[in-house]
Coordinates of C-alpha atoms in Angstrom, one line a residue:
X1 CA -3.7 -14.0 -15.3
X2 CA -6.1 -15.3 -12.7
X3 CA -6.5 -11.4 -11.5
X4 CA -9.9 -10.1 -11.7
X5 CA -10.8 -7.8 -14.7
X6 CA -11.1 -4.5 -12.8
X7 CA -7.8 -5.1 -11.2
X8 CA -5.8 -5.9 -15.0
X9 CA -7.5 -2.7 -16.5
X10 CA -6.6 -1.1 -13.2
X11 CA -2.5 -2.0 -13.7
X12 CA -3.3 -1.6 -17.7
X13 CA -4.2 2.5 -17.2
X14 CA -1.4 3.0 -14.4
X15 CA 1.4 1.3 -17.6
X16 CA 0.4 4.1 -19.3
X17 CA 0.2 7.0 -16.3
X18 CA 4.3 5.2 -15.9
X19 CA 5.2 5.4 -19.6
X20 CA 3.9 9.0 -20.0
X21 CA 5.2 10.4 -16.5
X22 CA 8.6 8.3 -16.7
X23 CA 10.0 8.7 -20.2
X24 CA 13.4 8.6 -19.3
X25 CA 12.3 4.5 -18.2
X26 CA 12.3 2.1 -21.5
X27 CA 8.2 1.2 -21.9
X28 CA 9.3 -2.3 -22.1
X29 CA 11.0 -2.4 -18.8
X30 CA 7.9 -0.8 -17.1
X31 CA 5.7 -3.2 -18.7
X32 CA 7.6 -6.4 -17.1
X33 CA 7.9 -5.2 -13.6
X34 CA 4.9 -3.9 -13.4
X35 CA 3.4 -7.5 -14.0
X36 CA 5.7 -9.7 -12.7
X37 CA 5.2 -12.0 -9.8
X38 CA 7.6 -10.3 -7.7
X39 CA 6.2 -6.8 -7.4
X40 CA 3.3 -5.2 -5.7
X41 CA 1.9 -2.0 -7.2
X42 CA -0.8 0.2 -5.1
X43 CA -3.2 1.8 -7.5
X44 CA -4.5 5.5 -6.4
X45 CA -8.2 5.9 -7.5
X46 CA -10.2 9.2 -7.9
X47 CA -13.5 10.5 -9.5
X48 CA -13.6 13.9 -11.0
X49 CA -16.7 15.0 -9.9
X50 CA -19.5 14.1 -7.8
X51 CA -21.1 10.3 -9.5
X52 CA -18.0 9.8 -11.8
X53 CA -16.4 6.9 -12.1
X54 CA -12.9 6.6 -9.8
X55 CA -10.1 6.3 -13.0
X56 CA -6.3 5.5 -11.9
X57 CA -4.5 8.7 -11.1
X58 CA -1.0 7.0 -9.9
X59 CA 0.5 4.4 -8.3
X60 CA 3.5 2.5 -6.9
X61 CA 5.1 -0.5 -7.9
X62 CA 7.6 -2.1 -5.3
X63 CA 9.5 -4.9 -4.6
X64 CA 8.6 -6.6 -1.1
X65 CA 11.8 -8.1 0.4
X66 CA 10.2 -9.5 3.7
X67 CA 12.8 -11.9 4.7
X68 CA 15.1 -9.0 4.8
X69 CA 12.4 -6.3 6.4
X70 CA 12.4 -3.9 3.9
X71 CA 11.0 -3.3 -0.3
X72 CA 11.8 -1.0 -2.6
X73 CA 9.8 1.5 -4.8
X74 CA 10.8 0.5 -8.9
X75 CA 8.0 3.0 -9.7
X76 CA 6.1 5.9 -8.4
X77 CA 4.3 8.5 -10.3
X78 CA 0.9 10.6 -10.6
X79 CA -0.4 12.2 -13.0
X80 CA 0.2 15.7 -13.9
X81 CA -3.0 17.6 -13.3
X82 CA -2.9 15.8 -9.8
X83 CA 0.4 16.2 -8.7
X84 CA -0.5 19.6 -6.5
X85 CA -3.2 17.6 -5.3
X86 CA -2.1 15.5 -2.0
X87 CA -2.4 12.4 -4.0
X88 CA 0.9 11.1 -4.0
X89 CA 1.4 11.5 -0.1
X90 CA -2.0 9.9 0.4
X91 CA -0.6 7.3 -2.3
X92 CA 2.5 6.9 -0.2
X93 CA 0.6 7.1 3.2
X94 CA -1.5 4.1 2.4
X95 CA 1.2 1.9 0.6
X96 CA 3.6 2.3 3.8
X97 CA 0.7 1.5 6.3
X98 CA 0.4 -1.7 4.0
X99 CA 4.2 -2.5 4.3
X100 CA 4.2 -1.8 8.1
X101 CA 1.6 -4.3 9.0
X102 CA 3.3 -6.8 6.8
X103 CA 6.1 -6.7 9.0
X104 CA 8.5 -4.4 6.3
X105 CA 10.2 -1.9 8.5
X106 CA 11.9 -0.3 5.9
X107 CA 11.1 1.2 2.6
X108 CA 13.7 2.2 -0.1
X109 CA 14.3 3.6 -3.1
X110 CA 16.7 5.7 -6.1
X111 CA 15.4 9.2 -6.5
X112 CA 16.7 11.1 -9.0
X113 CA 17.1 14.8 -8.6
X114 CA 13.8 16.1 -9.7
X115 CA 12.3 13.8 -7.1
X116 CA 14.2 13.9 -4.1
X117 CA 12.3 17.1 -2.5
X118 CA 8.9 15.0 -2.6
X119 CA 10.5 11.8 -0.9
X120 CA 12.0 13.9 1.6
X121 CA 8.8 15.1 2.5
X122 CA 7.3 11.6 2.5
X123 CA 9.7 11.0 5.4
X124 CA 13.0 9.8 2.9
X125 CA 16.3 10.5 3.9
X126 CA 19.5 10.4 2.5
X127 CA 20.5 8.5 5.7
X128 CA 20.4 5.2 5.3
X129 CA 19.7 3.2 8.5
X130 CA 18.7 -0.1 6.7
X131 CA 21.9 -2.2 7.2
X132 CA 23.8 -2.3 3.5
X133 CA 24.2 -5.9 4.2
X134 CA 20.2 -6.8 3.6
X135 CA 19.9 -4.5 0.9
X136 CA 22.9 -4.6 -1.3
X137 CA 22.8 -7.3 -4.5
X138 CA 19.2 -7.1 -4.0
X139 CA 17.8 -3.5 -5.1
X140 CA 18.3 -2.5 -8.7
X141 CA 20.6 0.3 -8.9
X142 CA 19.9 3.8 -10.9
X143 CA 23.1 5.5 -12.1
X144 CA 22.7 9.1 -11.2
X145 CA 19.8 8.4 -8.7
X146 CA 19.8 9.0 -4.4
X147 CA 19.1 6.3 -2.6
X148 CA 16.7 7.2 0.3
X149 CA 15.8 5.0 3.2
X150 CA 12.1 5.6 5.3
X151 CA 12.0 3.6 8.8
X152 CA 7.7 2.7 9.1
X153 CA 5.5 3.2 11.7
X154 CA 3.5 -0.4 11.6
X155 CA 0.8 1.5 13.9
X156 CA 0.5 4.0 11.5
X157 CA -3.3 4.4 9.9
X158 CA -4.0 6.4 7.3
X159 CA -6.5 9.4 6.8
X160 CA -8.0 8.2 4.0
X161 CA -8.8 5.3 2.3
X162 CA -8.8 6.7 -1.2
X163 CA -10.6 4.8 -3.8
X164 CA -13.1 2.7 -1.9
X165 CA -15.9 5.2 -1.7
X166 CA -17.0 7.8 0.9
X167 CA -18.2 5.1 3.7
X168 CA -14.6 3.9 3.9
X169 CA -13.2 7.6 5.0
X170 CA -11.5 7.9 7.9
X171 CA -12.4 10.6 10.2
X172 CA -9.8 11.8 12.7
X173 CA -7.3 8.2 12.5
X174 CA -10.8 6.3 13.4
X175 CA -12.4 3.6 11.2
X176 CA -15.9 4.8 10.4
X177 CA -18.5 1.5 11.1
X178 CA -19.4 -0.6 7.9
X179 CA -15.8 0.1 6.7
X180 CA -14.6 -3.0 4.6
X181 CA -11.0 -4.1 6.6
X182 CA -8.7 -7.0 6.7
X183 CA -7.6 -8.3 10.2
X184 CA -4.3 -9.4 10.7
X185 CA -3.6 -13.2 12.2
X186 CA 0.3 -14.8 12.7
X187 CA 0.4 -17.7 10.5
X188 CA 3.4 -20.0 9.8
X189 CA 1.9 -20.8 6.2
X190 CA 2.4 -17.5 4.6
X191 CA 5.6 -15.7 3.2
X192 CA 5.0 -12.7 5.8
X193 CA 4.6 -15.0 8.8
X194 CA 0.8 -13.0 8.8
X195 CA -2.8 -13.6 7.3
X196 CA -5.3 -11.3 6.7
X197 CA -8.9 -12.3 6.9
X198 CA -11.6 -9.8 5.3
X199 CA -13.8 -8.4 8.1
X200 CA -16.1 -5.8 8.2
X201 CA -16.2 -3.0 11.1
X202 CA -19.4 -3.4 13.5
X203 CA -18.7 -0.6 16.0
X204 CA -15.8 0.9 18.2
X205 CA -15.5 1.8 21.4
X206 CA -12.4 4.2 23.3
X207 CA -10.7 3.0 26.6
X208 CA -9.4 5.2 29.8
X209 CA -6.2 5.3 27.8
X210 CA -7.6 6.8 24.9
X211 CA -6.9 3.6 22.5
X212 CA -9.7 3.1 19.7
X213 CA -10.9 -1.0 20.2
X214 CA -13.3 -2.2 16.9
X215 CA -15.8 -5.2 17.0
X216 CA -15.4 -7.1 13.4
X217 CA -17.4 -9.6 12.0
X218 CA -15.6 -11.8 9.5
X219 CA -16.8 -12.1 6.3
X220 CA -18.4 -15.1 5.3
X221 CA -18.0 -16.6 8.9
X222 CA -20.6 -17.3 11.6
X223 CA -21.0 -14.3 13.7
X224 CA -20.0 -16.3 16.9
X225 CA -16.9 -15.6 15.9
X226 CA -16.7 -11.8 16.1
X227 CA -14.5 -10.0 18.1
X228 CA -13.0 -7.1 19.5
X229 CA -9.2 -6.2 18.1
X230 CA -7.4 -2.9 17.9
X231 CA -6.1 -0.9 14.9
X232 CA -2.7 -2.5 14.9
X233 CA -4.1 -5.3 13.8
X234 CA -6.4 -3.7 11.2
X235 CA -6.0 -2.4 7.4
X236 CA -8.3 -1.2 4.6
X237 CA -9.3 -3.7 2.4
X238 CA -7.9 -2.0 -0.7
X239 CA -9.4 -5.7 -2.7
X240 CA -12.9 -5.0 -1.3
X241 CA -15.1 -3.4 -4.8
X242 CA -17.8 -0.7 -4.0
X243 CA -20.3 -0.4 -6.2

């Protein structure tokens, strides 16, 4: 894999937080979504104490579908001792604010029974509103599982940017300055119709209508070139490292 290091022993610890927290899944079936081409898995990060190292807690592997508007969660799980925590809505939070700005306006999945009650609080309903016709052929069906449908809120951002170290908070739905982002551009060259160019924030400012506009310089560009944009067009860089 061309993946950088910390990213492959990243997915390799979250194999294992699946296998242990998803027994009823065969190992080798985890193994070969969770690394194929086709899947996108958001990794939660999260130090113990105070100058620990951040360690994989949980995660979710899904299955973008962004002709049709919409992916599916394969896998989601935490681990145990931080399941009471608020990690796996701040998990879930940050993978749908990713989805939403990709252009994905819903997000599905098969719960089974023991997980239904934490979906439905992550905004899943047994409702489905995504038409059967995009959907149906496509998703990998779970005998004895709920399917559950959540319409996203592209505009959405999240409270906090968990794993990318305290100067990359967010206080209040604002983007602190020196926060690492990505900027969104159309493009005609991508699968999403979008690119997202790496930018860092310089400073914000609020308007009469109470809407938050950022100046950004673009990494590794002339600063010429840096601009004012608004949070729709914004997202953590979840690739940028802190050190």
């Amino acid at each position: 894999s061309d993946a950088p290091f910390w990213k492959m022993e990243a997915l390799s610890s979250l194999e294992n937080i699946f296998k242990w927290q998803l027994p009823e899944m065969p190992p080798d079936y985890i193994t070969h979504l969770l690394y194929d081409k086709d899947h996108r898995t958001m990794c939660l990060m999260k130090a113990r104490g105070s100058g620990e190292e951040k360690r994989v807690v949980g995660g979710i592997t899904y299955r973008p579908f962004y002709k049709y508007g919409f992916a599916e969660i394969v896998f989601c799980a935490v681990i145990s001792h931080e399941q009471v925590s608020g990690c796996g809505s701040q998990l879930m939070n940050h993978t749908k604010e990713h989805l939403g700005k990709d252009g994905i306006t819903h997000f599905i999945t098969y719960a089974d029974d023991g997980a239904i009650g934490f979906f439905r609080k992550q905004g899943f309903s047994k409702k489905i509103t995504l038409p059967k016709a995009k959907y149906l052929g496509r998703i990998k069906e779970y005998k004895g599982g709920q399917l559950m449908d959540c319409k996203l809120d592209p505009t959405g951002v999240s409270q906090l940017y968990h794993g990318l170290g305290d100067a990359q908070n967010v206080s209040g739905g604002v983007y602190p300055i020196g926060a690492r982002v990505e900027v969104q551009f159309l493009s005609n060259k991508t699968e999403t119709g979008r690119k997202w160019v790496r930018a860092k924030i310089l400073k914000s400012k609020q308007d009469g209508d109470g809407k938050i506009h950022y100046m950004v310089h673009y990494i590794g560009w002339n600063s010429k070139w840096d601009q004012w944009t608004i949070s729709e067009h914004i997202r953590p860089d979840l690739n940028y490292k802190t050190r």
